mmCIF file of C-alpha atoms in Angstrom:
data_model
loop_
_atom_site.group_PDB
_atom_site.id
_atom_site.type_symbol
_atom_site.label_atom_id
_atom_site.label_comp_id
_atom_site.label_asym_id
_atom_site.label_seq_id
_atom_site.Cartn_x
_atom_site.Cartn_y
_atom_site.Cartn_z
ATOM 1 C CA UNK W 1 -38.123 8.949 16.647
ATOM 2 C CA UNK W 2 -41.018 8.536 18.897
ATOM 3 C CA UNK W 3 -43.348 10.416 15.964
ATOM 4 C CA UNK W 4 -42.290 7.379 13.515
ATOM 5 C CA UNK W 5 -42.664 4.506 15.981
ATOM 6 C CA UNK W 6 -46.620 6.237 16.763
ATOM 7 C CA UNK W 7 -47.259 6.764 13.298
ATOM 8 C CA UNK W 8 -46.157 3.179 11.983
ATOM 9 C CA UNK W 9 -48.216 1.907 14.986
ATOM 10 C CA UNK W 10 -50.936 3.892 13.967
ATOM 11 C CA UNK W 11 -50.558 2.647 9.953
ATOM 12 C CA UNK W 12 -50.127 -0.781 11.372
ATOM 13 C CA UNK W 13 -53.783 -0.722 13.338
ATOM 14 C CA UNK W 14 -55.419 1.059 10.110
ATOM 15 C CA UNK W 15 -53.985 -1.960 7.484
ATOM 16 C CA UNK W 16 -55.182 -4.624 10.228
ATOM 17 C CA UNK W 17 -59.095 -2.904 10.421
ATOM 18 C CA UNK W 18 -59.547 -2.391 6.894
ATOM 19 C CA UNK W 19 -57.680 -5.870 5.632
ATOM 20 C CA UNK W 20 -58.979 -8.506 8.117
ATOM 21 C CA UNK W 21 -62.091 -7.711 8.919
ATOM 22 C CA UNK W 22 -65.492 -5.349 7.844
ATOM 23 C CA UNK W 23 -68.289 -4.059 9.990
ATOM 24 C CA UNK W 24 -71.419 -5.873 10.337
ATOM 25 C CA UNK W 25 -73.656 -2.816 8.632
ATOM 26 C CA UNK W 26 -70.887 -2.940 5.516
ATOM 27 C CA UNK W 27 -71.299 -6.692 5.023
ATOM 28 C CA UNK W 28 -75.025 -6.887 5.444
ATOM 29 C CA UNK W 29 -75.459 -3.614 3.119
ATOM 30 C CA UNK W 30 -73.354 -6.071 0.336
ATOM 31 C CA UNK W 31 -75.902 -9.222 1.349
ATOM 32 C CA UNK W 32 -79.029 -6.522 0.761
ATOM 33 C CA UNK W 33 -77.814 -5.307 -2.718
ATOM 34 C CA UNK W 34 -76.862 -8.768 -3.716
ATOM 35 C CA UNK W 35 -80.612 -10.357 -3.269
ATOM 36 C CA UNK W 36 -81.839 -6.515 -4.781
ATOM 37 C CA UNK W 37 -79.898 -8.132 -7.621
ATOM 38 C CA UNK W 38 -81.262 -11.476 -7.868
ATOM 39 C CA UNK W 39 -84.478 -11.537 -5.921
ATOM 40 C CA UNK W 40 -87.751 -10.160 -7.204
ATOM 41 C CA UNK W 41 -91.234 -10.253 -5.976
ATOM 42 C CA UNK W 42 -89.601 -13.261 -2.975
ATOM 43 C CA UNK W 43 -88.160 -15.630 -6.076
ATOM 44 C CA UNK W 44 -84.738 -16.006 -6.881
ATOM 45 C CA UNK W 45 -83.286 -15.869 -10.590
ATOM 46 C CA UNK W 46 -81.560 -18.730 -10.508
ATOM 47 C CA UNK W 47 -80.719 -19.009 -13.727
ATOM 48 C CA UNK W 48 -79.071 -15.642 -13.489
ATOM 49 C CA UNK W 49 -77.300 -16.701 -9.909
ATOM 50 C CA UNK W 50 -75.944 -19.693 -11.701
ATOM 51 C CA UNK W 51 -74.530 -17.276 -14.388
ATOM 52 C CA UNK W 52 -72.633 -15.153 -11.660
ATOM 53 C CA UNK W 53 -71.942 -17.882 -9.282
ATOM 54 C CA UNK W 54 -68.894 -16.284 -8.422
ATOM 55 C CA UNK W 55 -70.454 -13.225 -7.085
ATOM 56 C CA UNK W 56 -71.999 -15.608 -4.791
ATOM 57 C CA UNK W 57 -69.233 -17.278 -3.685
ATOM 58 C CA UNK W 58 -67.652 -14.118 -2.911
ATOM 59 C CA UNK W 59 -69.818 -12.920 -0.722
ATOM 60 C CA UNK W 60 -70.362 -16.542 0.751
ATOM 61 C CA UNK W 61 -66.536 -16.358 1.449
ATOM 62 C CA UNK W 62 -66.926 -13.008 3.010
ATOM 63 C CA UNK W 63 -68.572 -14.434 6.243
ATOM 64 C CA UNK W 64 -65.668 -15.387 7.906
ATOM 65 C CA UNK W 65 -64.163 -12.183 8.365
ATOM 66 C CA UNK W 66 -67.612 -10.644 9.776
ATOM 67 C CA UNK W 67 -67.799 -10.900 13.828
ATOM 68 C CA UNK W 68 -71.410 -9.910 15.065
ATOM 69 C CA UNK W 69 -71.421 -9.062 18.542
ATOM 70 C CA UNK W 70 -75.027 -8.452 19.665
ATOM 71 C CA UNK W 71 -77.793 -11.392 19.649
ATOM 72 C CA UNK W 72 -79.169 -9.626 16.832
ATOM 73 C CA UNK W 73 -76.476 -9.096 14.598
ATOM 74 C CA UNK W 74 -75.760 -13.191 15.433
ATOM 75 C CA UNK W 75 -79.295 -14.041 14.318
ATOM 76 C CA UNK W 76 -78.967 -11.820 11.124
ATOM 77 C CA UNK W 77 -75.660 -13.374 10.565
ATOM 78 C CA UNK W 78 -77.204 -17.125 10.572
ATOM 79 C CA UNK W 79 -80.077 -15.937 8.639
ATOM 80 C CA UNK W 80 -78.090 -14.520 6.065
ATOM 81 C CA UNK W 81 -75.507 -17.513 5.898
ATOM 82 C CA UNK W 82 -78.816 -19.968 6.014
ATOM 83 C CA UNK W 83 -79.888 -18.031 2.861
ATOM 84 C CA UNK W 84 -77.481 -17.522 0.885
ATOM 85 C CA UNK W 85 -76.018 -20.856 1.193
ATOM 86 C CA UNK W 86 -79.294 -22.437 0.264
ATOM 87 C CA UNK W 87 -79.381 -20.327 -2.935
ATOM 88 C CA UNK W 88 -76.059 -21.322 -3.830
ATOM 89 C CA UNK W 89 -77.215 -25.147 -3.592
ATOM 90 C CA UNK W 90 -80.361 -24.319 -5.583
ATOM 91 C CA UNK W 91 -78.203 -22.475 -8.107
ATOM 92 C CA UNK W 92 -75.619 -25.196 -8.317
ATOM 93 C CA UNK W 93 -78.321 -27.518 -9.471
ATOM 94 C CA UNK W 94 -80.399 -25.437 -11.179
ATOM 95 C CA UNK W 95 -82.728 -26.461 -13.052
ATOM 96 C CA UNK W 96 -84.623 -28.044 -10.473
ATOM 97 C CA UNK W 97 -88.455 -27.690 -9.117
ATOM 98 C CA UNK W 98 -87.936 -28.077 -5.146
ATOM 99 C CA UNK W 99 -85.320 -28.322 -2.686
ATOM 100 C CA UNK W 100 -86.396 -32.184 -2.305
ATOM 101 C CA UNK W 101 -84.985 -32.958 -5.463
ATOM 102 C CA UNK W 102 -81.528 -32.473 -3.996
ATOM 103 C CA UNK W 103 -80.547 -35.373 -2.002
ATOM 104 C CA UNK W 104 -77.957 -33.365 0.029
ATOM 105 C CA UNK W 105 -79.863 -29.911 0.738
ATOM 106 C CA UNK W 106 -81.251 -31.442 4.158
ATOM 107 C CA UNK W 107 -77.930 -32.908 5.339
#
């Protein structure tokens, strides 16, 4: 009885880790193969973002469920969430020359 109750205790703590949240290093190695994928010599496709928007979105949606815990991984976080979700504004409107051209992108 007591080998069940430690074992579905056990299965219990393994669901929660691997459902509800990911490690930093796992969710910035998906952020670094993303822009691999759409970022080339410092530009952004944006024409091919647009395409896959949902890719983006994904990945966008994937921040809640990362918790950095050293200043570092904080700063990398905001970077990365800065980043992304001013290529998925560009991308939204593409085609488009400059940021300025979007009357919302500074708000």
């Amino acid at each position: 009885m007591r080998f069940k109750r430690v074992a579905l205790y056990f299965l219990f703590l393994s669901f929660s880790f691997i459902s509800f949240g990911q490690t930093f290093d796992n969710f910035t190695t998906k952020v670094d193969d993303y822009l691999k994928s759409y970022v080339s010599s410092g530009l952004v496709d944006y024409a091919l973002v647009k395409e896959n928007k949902k890719e983006l979105t994904d990945l966008i949606a994937l921040f809640d469920s990362v918790k950095p815990s050293s200043i570092n991984e904080k700063k990398a976080y905001l970077i990365n969430l800065y980043n992304l979700s001013a290529i998925k504004l560009l991308a939204d409107n593409y085609p488009v020359s400059s940021p300025k051209e979007i009357t919302s992108f500074y708000d």
